[in-house]
């Protein structure tokens, strides 16, 4: 790769770009059309060999993107080194385009809403799940930034495979809101439509009053008595799987 010094370019772009931390984050971002102006690796040959083995569809693209840098230079660019010693910066997708995608109807897959989530890793895991199921998008309410580097790392770069935005409850996309709540109807008897807005409360305090008031349906996941709760990502996975079955 020829062009500007990658470390200088990195420092110039870092404050306005999305950090892709590790080979798999870069692989997924490239696969789903991210604009990646700079990508570095401590061992470029090893990274391309990994691509040849795990992602041959993007191997040539990564060959054109990756620049080898000394380990010390790589370590200075990331909060903590990734085992693959690969990192890149990507252009954050247009908020306007995401909002248009979220609002477009009819939808062929639900929107997942995380109501005031607290844990960055949980949010990333949910985005990874949503991308895997082909959800239209993931919306967060509250103060957590769904594009925080820790969220992107936990999401393995799959933010670029779905629409990820932070909104107020009043701004949620159109569609029937199904909110997960222990007092709701057993989800096994409920059909979740493709245009559903699937809402999940905070890990600590559950659904906010605003979201509960917006919900048209409260549904509950099956759970053995005396088990207090599921992990947030597990709850989203169970709900999306139920939707994917297509029936009640």
mmCIF file of C-alpha atoms in Angstrom, residues 69-195:
data_model
loop_
_atom_site.group_PDB
_atom_site.id
_atom_site.type_symbol
_atom_site.label_atom_id
_atom_site.label_comp_id
_atom_site.label_asym_id
_atom_site.label_seq_id
_atom_site.Cartn_x
_atom_site.Cartn_y
_atom_site.Cartn_z
ATOM 1 C CA UNK A 69 3.499 -1.030 11.187
ATOM 2 C CA UNK A 70 5.858 -1.729 14.111
ATOM 3 C CA UNK A 71 4.256 -3.206 17.206
ATOM 4 C CA UNK A 72 5.039 -0.050 19.174
ATOM 5 C CA UNK A 73 3.225 2.100 16.616
ATOM 6 C CA UNK A 74 0.210 -0.217 16.610
ATOM 7 C CA UNK A 75 0.050 -0.228 20.412
ATOM 8 C CA UNK A 76 0.049 3.570 20.463
ATOM 9 C CA UNK A 77 -3.094 3.669 18.295
ATOM 10 C CA UNK A 78 -5.447 1.413 20.278
ATOM 11 C CA UNK A 79 -6.700 1.416 23.883
ATOM 12 C CA UNK A 80 -5.521 -2.175 24.377
ATOM 13 C CA UNK A 81 -3.869 -4.469 21.845
ATOM 14 C CA UNK A 82 -6.075 -7.064 20.184
ATOM 15 C CA UNK A 83 -4.756 -10.641 19.847
ATOM 16 C CA UNK A 84 -4.813 -10.338 16.043
ATOM 17 C CA UNK A 85 -2.814 -7.057 16.187
ATOM 18 C CA UNK A 86 -5.021 -5.538 13.483
ATOM 19 C CA UNK A 87 -6.848 -2.210 13.720
ATOM 20 C CA UNK A 88 -8.556 0.201 11.368
ATOM 21 C CA UNK A 89 -10.619 3.361 11.250
ATOM 22 C CA UNK A 90 -13.943 3.527 9.426
ATOM 23 C CA UNK A 91 -16.257 6.362 8.482
ATOM 24 C CA UNK A 92 -19.384 6.322 10.644
ATOM 25 C CA UNK A 93 -22.493 5.740 8.510
ATOM 26 C CA UNK A 94 -24.855 8.636 7.905
ATOM 27 C CA UNK A 95 -27.356 9.168 10.725
ATOM 28 C CA UNK A 96 -29.867 10.473 8.210
ATOM 29 C CA UNK A 97 -29.577 7.308 6.136
ATOM 30 C CA UNK A 98 -30.013 5.158 9.238
ATOM 31 C CA UNK A 99 -33.079 7.104 10.354
ATOM 32 C CA UNK A 100 -34.587 6.733 6.897
ATOM 33 C CA UNK A 101 -33.930 2.991 6.990
ATOM 34 C CA UNK A 102 -35.466 2.642 10.453
ATOM 35 C CA UNK A 103 -38.559 4.641 9.480
ATOM 36 C CA UNK A 104 -39.142 2.933 6.152
ATOM 37 C CA UNK A 105 -42.232 0.762 5.932
ATOM 38 C CA UNK A 106 -43.175 -1.939 5.304
ATOM 39 C CA UNK A 107 -40.290 -3.607 7.127
ATOM 40 C CA UNK A 108 -39.242 -7.186 6.599
ATOM 41 C CA UNK A 109 -37.540 -7.535 9.992
ATOM 42 C CA UNK A 110 -38.004 -6.013 13.459
ATOM 43 C CA UNK A 111 -36.175 -3.139 15.089
ATOM 44 C CA UNK A 112 -34.545 -3.941 18.442
ATOM 45 C CA UNK A 113 -34.744 -1.235 21.117
ATOM 46 C CA UNK A 114 -32.485 -1.251 24.168
ATOM 47 C CA UNK A 115 -34.151 1.022 26.673
ATOM 48 C CA UNK A 116 -31.508 2.872 28.675
ATOM 49 C CA UNK A 117 -28.879 0.101 28.570
ATOM 50 C CA UNK A 118 -25.911 0.341 30.948
ATOM 51 C CA UNK A 119 -23.369 -2.243 29.850
ATOM 52 C CA UNK A 120 -21.282 -1.483 26.756
ATOM 53 C CA UNK A 121 -20.418 -5.135 26.149
ATOM 54 C CA UNK A 122 -24.068 -6.181 26.325
ATOM 55 C CA UNK A 123 -25.010 -3.539 23.785
ATOM 56 C CA UNK A 124 -22.327 -4.778 21.403
ATOM 57 C CA UNK A 125 -23.444 -8.380 21.801
ATOM 58 C CA UNK A 126 -27.012 -7.365 20.963
ATOM 59 C CA UNK A 127 -25.892 -5.550 17.808
ATOM 60 C CA UNK A 128 -23.985 -8.669 16.761
ATOM 61 C CA UNK A 129 -27.125 -10.767 17.321
ATOM 62 C CA UNK A 130 -29.339 -8.321 15.462
ATOM 63 C CA UNK A 131 -26.996 -8.347 12.487
ATOM 64 C CA UNK A 132 -26.987 -12.140 12.493
ATOM 65 C CA UNK A 133 -30.784 -12.295 12.416
ATOM 66 C CA UNK A 134 -31.031 -9.573 9.787
ATOM 67 C CA UNK A 135 -32.883 -7.131 12.043
ATOM 68 C CA UNK A 136 -33.625 -3.749 10.507
ATOM 69 C CA UNK A 137 -31.673 -1.982 13.224
ATOM 70 C CA UNK A 138 -30.796 -1.499 16.876
ATOM 71 C CA UNK A 139 -31.905 1.641 18.693
ATOM 72 C CA UNK A 140 -30.737 2.654 22.151
ATOM 73 C CA UNK A 141 -32.356 5.184 24.441
ATOM 74 C CA UNK A 142 -30.610 6.964 27.285
ATOM 75 C CA UNK A 143 -26.997 8.009 27.664
ATOM 76 C CA UNK A 144 -25.067 5.001 26.326
ATOM 77 C CA UNK A 145 -23.397 5.703 22.972
ATOM 78 C CA UNK A 146 -24.049 2.650 20.752
ATOM 79 C CA UNK A 147 -20.985 3.599 18.678
ATOM 80 C CA UNK A 148 -18.612 3.666 21.660
ATOM 81 C CA UNK A 149 -15.387 1.764 20.812
ATOM 82 C CA UNK A 150 -16.158 -0.909 23.439
ATOM 83 C CA UNK A 151 -19.591 -1.480 21.894
ATOM 84 C CA UNK A 152 -18.090 -1.741 18.405
ATOM 85 C CA UNK A 153 -15.472 -4.187 19.684
ATOM 86 C CA UNK A 154 -18.134 -6.360 21.327
ATOM 87 C CA UNK A 155 -20.183 -6.168 18.142
ATOM 88 C CA UNK A 156 -17.249 -7.431 16.045
ATOM 89 C CA UNK A 157 -17.719 -4.664 13.492
ATOM 90 C CA UNK A 158 -21.298 -5.695 12.707
ATOM 91 C CA UNK A 159 -22.601 -2.183 13.332
ATOM 92 C CA UNK A 160 -22.122 -1.817 9.580
ATOM 93 C CA UNK A 161 -24.553 -4.684 8.890
ATOM 94 C CA UNK A 162 -27.569 -2.980 10.460
ATOM 95 C CA UNK A 163 -28.808 0.503 11.395
ATOM 96 C CA UNK A 164 -27.523 1.519 14.852
ATOM 97 C CA UNK A 165 -28.678 4.799 16.375
ATOM 98 C CA UNK A 166 -29.563 6.456 19.679
ATOM 99 C CA UNK A 167 -33.068 7.984 19.894
ATOM 100 C CA UNK A 168 -35.577 9.206 22.440
ATOM 101 C CA UNK A 169 -38.609 7.033 23.138
ATOM 102 C CA UNK A 170 -40.766 9.589 21.314
ATOM 103 C CA UNK A 171 -38.585 9.166 18.213
ATOM 104 C CA UNK A 172 -38.836 5.359 17.955
ATOM 105 C CA UNK A 173 -39.593 3.960 14.502
ATOM 106 C CA UNK A 174 -43.192 3.184 13.559
ATOM 107 C CA UNK A 175 -44.611 -0.243 14.245
ATOM 108 C CA UNK A 176 -46.273 -2.220 17.030
ATOM 109 C CA UNK A 177 -44.137 -2.138 20.182
ATOM 110 C CA UNK A 178 -43.647 -5.473 21.932
ATOM 111 C CA UNK A 179 -41.883 -4.901 25.239
ATOM 112 C CA UNK A 180 -40.307 -7.709 27.253
ATOM 113 C CA UNK A 181 -41.630 -7.815 30.799
ATOM 114 C CA UNK A 182 -41.934 -10.640 33.365
ATOM 115 C CA UNK A 183 -45.645 -9.831 33.779
ATOM 116 C CA UNK A 184 -46.381 -10.021 30.050
ATOM 117 C CA UNK A 185 -48.005 -12.748 28.002
ATOM 118 C CA UNK A 186 -45.932 -15.869 27.355
ATOM 119 C CA UNK A 187 -44.074 -15.122 24.125
ATOM 120 C CA UNK A 188 -44.637 -18.685 22.934
ATOM 121 C CA UNK A 189 -48.280 -17.801 22.326
ATOM 122 C CA UNK A 190 -47.578 -14.510 20.567
ATOM 123 C CA UNK A 191 -46.798 -13.935 16.889
ATOM 124 C CA UNK A 192 -44.215 -11.202 16.402
ATOM 125 C CA UNK A 193 -44.811 -9.387 13.101
ATOM 126 C CA UNK A 194 -42.009 -8.348 10.783
ATOM 127 C CA UNK A 195 -42.629 -4.670 11.518
#
